[in-house]
Tab-separated table of C-alpha atoms in Angstrom:
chain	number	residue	atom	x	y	z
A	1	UNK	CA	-14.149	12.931	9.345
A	2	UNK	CA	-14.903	15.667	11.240
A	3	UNK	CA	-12.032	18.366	11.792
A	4	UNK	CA	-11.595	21.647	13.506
A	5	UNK	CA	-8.342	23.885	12.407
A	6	UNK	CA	-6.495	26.916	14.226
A	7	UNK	CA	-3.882	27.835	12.142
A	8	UNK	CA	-2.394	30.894	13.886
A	9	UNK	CA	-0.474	28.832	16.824
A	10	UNK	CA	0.459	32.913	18.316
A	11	UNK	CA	-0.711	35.941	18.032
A	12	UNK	CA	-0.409	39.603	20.237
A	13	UNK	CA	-1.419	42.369	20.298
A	14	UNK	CA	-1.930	45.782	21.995
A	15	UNK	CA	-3.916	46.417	24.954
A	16	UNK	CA	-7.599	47.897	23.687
A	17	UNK	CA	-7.012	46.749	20.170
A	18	UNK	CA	-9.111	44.665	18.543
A	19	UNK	CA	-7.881	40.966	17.673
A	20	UNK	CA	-9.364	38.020	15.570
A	21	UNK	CA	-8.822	34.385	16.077
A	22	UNK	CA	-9.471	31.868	12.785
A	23	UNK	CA	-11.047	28.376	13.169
A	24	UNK	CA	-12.135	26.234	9.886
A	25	UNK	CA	-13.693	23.131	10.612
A	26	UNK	CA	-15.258	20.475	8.310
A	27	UNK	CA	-18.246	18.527	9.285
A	28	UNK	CA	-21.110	16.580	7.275
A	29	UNK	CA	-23.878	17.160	10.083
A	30	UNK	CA	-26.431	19.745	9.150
A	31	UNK	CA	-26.837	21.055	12.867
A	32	UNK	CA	-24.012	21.389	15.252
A	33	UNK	CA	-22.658	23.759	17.717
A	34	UNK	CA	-19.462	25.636	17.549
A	35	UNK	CA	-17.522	26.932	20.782
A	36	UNK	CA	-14.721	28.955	21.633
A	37	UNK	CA	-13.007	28.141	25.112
A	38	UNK	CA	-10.626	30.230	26.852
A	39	UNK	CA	-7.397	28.983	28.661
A	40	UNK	CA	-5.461	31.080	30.834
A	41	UNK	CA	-2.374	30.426	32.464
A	42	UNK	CA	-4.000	29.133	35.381
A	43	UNK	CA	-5.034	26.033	32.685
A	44	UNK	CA	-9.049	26.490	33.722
A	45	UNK	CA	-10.819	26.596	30.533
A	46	UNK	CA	-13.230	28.251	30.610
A	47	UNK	CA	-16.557	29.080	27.686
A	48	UNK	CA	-16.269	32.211	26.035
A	49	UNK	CA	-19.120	31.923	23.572
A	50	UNK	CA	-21.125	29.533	21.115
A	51	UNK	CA	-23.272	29.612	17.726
A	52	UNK	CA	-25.525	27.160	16.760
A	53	UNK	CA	-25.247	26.862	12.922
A	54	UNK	CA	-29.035	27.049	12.545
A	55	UNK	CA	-29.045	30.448	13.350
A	56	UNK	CA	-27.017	32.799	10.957
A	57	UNK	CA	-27.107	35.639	13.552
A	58	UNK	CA	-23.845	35.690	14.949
A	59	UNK	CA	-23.198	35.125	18.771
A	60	UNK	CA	-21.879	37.815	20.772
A	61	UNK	CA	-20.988	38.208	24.388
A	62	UNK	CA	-19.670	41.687	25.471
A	63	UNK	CA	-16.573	42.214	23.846
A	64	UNK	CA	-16.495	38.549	22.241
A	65	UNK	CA	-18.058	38.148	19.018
A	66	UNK	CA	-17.974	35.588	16.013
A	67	UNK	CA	-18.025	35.563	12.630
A	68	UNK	CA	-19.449	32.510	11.401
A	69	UNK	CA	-19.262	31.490	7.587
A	70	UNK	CA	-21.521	28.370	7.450
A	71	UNK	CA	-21.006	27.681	3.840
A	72	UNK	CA	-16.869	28.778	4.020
A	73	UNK	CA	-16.741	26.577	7.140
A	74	UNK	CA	-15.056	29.269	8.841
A	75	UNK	CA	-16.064	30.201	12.566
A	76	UNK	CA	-13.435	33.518	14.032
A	77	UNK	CA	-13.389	35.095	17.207
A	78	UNK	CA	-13.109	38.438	17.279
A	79	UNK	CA	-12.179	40.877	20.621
A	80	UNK	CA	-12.547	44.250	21.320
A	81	UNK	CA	-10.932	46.627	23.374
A	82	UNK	CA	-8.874	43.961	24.316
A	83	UNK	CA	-7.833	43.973	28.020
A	84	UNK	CA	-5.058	42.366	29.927
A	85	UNK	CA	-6.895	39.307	31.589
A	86	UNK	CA	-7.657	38.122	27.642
A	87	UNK	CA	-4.028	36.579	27.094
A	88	UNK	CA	-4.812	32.820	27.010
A	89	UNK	CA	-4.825	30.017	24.581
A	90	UNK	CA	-7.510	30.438	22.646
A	91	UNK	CA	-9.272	26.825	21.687
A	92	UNK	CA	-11.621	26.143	19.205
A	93	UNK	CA	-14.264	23.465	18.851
A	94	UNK	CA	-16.963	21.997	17.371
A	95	UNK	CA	-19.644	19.433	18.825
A	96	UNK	CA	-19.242	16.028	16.706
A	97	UNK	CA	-21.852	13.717	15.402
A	98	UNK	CA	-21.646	11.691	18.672
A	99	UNK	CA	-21.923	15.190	20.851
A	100	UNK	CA	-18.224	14.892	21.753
A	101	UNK	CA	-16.065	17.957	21.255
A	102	UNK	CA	-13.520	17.866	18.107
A	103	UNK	CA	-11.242	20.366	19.130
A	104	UNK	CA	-8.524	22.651	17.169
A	105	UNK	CA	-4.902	23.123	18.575
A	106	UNK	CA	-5.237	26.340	19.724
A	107	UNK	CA	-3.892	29.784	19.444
A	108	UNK	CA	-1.712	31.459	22.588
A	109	UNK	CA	-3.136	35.049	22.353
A	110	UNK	CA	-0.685	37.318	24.340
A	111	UNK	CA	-2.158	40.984	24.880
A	112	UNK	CA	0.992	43.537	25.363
A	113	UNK	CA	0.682	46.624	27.888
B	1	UNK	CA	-14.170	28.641	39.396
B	2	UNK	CA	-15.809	25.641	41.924
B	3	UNK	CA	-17.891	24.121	39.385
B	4	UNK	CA	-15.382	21.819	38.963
B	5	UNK	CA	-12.649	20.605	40.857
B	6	UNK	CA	-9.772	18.180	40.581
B	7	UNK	CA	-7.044	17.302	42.778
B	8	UNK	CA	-4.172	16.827	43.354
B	9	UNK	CA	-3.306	20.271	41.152
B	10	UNK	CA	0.254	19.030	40.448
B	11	UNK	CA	1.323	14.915	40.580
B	12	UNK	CA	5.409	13.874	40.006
B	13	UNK	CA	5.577	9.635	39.570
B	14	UNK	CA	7.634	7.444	38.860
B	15	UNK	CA	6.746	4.282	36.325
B	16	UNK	CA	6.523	1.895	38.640
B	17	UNK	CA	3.726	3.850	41.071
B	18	UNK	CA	0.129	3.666	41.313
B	19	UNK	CA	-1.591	7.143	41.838
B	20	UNK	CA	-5.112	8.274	41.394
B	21	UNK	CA	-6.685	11.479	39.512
B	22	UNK	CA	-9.985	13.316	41.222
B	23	UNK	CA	-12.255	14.867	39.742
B	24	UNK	CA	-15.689	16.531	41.364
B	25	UNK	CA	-18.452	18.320	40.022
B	26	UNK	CA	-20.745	20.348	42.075
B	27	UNK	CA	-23.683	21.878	39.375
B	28	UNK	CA	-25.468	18.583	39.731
B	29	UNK	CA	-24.844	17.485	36.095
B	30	UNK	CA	-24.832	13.681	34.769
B	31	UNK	CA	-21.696	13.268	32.266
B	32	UNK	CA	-18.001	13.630	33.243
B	33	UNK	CA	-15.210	13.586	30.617
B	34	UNK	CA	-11.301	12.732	31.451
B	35	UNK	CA	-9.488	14.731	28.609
B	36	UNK	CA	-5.538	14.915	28.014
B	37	UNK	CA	-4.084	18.063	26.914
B	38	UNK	CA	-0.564	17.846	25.572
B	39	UNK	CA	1.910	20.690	24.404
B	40	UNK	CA	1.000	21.850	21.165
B	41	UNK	CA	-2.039	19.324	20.119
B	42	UNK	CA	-5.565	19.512	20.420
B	43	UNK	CA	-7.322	18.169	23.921
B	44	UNK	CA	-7.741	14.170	23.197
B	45	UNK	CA	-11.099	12.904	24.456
B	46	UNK	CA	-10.319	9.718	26.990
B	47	UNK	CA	-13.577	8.851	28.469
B	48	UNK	CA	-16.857	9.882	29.126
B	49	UNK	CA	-19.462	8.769	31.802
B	50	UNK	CA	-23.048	9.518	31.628
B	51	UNK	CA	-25.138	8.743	34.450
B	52	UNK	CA	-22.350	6.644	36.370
B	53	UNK	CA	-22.270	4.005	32.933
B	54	UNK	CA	-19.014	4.519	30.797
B	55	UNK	CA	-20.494	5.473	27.039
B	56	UNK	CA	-16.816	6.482	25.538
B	57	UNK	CA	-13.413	4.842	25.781
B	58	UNK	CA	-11.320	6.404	22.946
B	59	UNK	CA	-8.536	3.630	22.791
B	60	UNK	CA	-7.238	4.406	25.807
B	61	UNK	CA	-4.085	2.464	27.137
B	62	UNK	CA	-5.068	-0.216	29.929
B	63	UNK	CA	-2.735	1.709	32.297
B	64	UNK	CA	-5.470	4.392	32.538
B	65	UNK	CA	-8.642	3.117	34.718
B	66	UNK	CA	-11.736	5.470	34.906
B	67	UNK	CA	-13.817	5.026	37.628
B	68	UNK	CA	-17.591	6.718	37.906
B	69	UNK	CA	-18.464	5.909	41.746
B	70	UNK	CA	-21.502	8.408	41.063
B	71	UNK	CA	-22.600	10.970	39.102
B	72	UNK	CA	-20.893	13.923	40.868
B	73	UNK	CA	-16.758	12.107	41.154
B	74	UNK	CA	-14.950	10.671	38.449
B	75	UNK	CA	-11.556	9.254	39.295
B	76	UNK	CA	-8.450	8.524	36.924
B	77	UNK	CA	-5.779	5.228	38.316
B	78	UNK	CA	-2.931	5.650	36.916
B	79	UNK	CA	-0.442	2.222	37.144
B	80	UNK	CA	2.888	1.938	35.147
B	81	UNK	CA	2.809	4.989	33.183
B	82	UNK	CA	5.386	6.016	30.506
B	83	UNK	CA	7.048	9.355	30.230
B	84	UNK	CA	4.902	10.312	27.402
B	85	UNK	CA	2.127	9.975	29.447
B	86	UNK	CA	2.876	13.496	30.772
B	87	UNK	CA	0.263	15.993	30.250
B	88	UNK	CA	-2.373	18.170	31.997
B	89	UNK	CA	-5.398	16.167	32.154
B	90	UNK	CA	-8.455	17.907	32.582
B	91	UNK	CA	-11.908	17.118	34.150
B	92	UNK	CA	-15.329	18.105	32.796
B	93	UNK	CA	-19.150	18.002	33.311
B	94	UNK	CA	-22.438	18.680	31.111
B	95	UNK	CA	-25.808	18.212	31.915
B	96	UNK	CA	-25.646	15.039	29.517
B	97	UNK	CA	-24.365	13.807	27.008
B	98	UNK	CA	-27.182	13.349	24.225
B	99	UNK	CA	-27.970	16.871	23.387
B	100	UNK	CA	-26.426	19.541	21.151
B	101	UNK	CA	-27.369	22.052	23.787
B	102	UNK	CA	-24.793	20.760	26.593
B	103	UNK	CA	-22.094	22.567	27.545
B	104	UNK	CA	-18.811	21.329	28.700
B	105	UNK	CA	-17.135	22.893	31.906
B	106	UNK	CA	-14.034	21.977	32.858
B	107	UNK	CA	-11.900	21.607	36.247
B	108	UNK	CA	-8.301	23.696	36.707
B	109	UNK	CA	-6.262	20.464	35.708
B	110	UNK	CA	-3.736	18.019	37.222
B	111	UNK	CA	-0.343	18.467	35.817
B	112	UNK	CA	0.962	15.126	35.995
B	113	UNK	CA	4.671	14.236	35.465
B	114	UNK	CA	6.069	10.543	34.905
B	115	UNK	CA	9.713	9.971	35.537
């Protein structure tokens, strides 16, 4: 079975410091894609990045970046200079053998002023 | 956000009422998804519709009925509901379905509340 964990259900933090969310997932496919989706309180989620597991660089979008373990299963999210606008619950996932999305609980990120 | 929209935004009903979810897409892809998000669990995949045909129905209760007019709405009926059937449920699209390559994007949500 294919499973996706989050097991930090909170976190904060301090305005411009740097934060990292864990995911572990276990999967039998060689290929897949991973994702991170963001939900603020206005409940739009909304794609903050994605790795394909193919590719051992790991994926980075401004100040969103990943740390992806293929062999530890382990895919984090890490944020820099975090801002304000970043609190959210913080969802990851992982594309299944049937392309559907197996998704983890989540973890509610709260960034203090 | 206008990718994706669903309406109403908010829904209060009682058991006995009939009401229907909306969802529409706008970035001209071919797969919607009806998801349920509750409190504290990960988003459970309800259906998915690629290309108007229904390809996943993950054990959903009979009181939810998807409907897949065309490729751009996707509605939700909701008849006799149960108070645990309150949840957000949330809308999404992806260019298909049959690729590792397709991104999911979702609508705000309808934050439906059975009494």
């Amino acid at each position: 079975a294919q499973t996706v964990t989050q097991s930090q259900p909170e976190m904060s933090v301090q305005e411009a410091e740097t934060v990292t969310l864990s995911c572990t997932y276990d999967t039998s496919e060689s290929n897949y894609y991973l994702f991170w989706y963001k939900q603020p309180p206005s409940r739009q989620m909304i794609l903050v990045i994605r790795q394909e597991a193919y590719k051992q660089q790991n994926a980075t979008e401004n100040r969103f970046s990943v740390n992806f373990q293929k062999a530890a299963k382990s895919f984090s999210l890490k944020i820099s200079d975090s801002q304000l606008g970043d609190t959210a619950m913080y969802f990851c996932a992982l594309e299944g053998s049937n392309y559907q999305l197996i998704w983890g609980a989540g973890t509610k990120l709260i960034i203090k002023p | 956000e206008t990718g994706v929209t669903q309406t109403p935004r908010h829904l209060v009903m009682g058991m006995t009422n009939k009401k229907s979810l909306k969802c529409e897409q706008h970035l001209g892809h071919n797969a919607m998804y009806w998801y349920k998000q509750s409190a504290k669990k990960p988003l459970e995949l309800m259906f998915v519709y690629n290309f108007k045909e229904q390809t996943e129905n993950n054990s959903v209760p009979s009181r939810f009925s998807p409907e897949c007019p065309n490729s751009s709405h996707l509605f939700l009926h909701l008849h006799t509901l149960q108070p645990e059937d309150s949840a957000l449920y949330l809308c999404a699209s992806s260019q298909d379905t049959g690729g590792l390559t397709d991104t999911q994007y979702f609508g705000p949500g309808t934050r439906l509340t059975v009494l």
